[in-house]
Amino acid sequence: MIRRLSFSDRVSDGGGVPRGCVPVLVCDGGDGAGEGERFVVRVEALRHPSFAALLEMAAQEFGYKQEGVLRVPCDVRHFKDVLAAVSVSSSPRSSSSRK
């Protein structure tokens, strides 16, 4: 569901980001100017309701017209918790199977 990028990866120009994924910079600070931890997140994860609050915080802090990497102003641990919740709810074992 996620892949962590090293800081040497060039995320701002989209290089190295697989199709169907979005580069995300999770930053604790208010300005989001390059400090933080970078992730590559599948688009399907962003559609999950657990991400709604994170995306709203990003929109309030940085606006709706972010270019390049999506900056999310939250604690890295909280972001990882949301990703874990999304991956659990989207795994085949957690969905009910109909026979």
Short mmCIF file of C-alpha atoms in Angstrom, two decimals, residues 3-4 8 10-13 18 28-29 37 42 44-47 54-55 57-58 64 66 72-73 82 84 88 90 94:
data_model
loop_
_atom_site.label_atom_id
_atom_site.label_comp_id
_atom_site.label_asym_id
_atom_site.label_seq_id
_atom_site.Cartn_x
_atom_site.Cartn_y
_atom_site.Cartn_z
CA ARG A 3 6.50 2.69 -0.19
CA ARG A 4 8.91 4.93 1.66
CA SER A 8 17.56 11.67 -2.34
CA ARG A 10 13.25 13.40 -6.64
CA VAL A 11 9.58 13.37 -5.75
CA SER A 12 8.73 16.94 -6.73
CA ASP A 13 8.99 16.21 -10.45
CA PRO A 18 4.60 4.38 -9.99
CA ASP A 28 5.06 18.15 11.44
CA GLY A 29 5.96 21.79 10.86
CA GLU A 37 9.09 11.97 5.80
CA ARG A 42 -1.70 4.34 -3.81
CA GLU A 44 -7.10 4.03 -3.66
CA ALA A 45 -5.83 4.72 -0.13
CA LEU A 46 -6.56 8.44 -0.54
CA ARG A 47 -10.20 7.62 -1.29
CA LEU A 54 -5.77 14.37 6.60
CA LEU A 55 -6.68 15.71 3.18
CA MET A 57 -5.88 19.48 6.99
CA ALA A 58 -3.62 19.57 3.92
CA TYR A 64 -6.16 22.88 -2.95
CA GLN A 66 -0.59 21.80 -4.42
CA VAL A 72 0.19 16.58 4.74
CA PRO A 73 0.67 18.52 8.01
CA VAL A 82 -4.08 5.93 9.18
CA ALA A 84 -2.39 0.84 8.67
CA VAL A 88 -6.46 -3.47 7.11
CA SER A 90 -8.91 -2.92 2.20
CA SER A 94 -11.14 -8.06 6.27
#
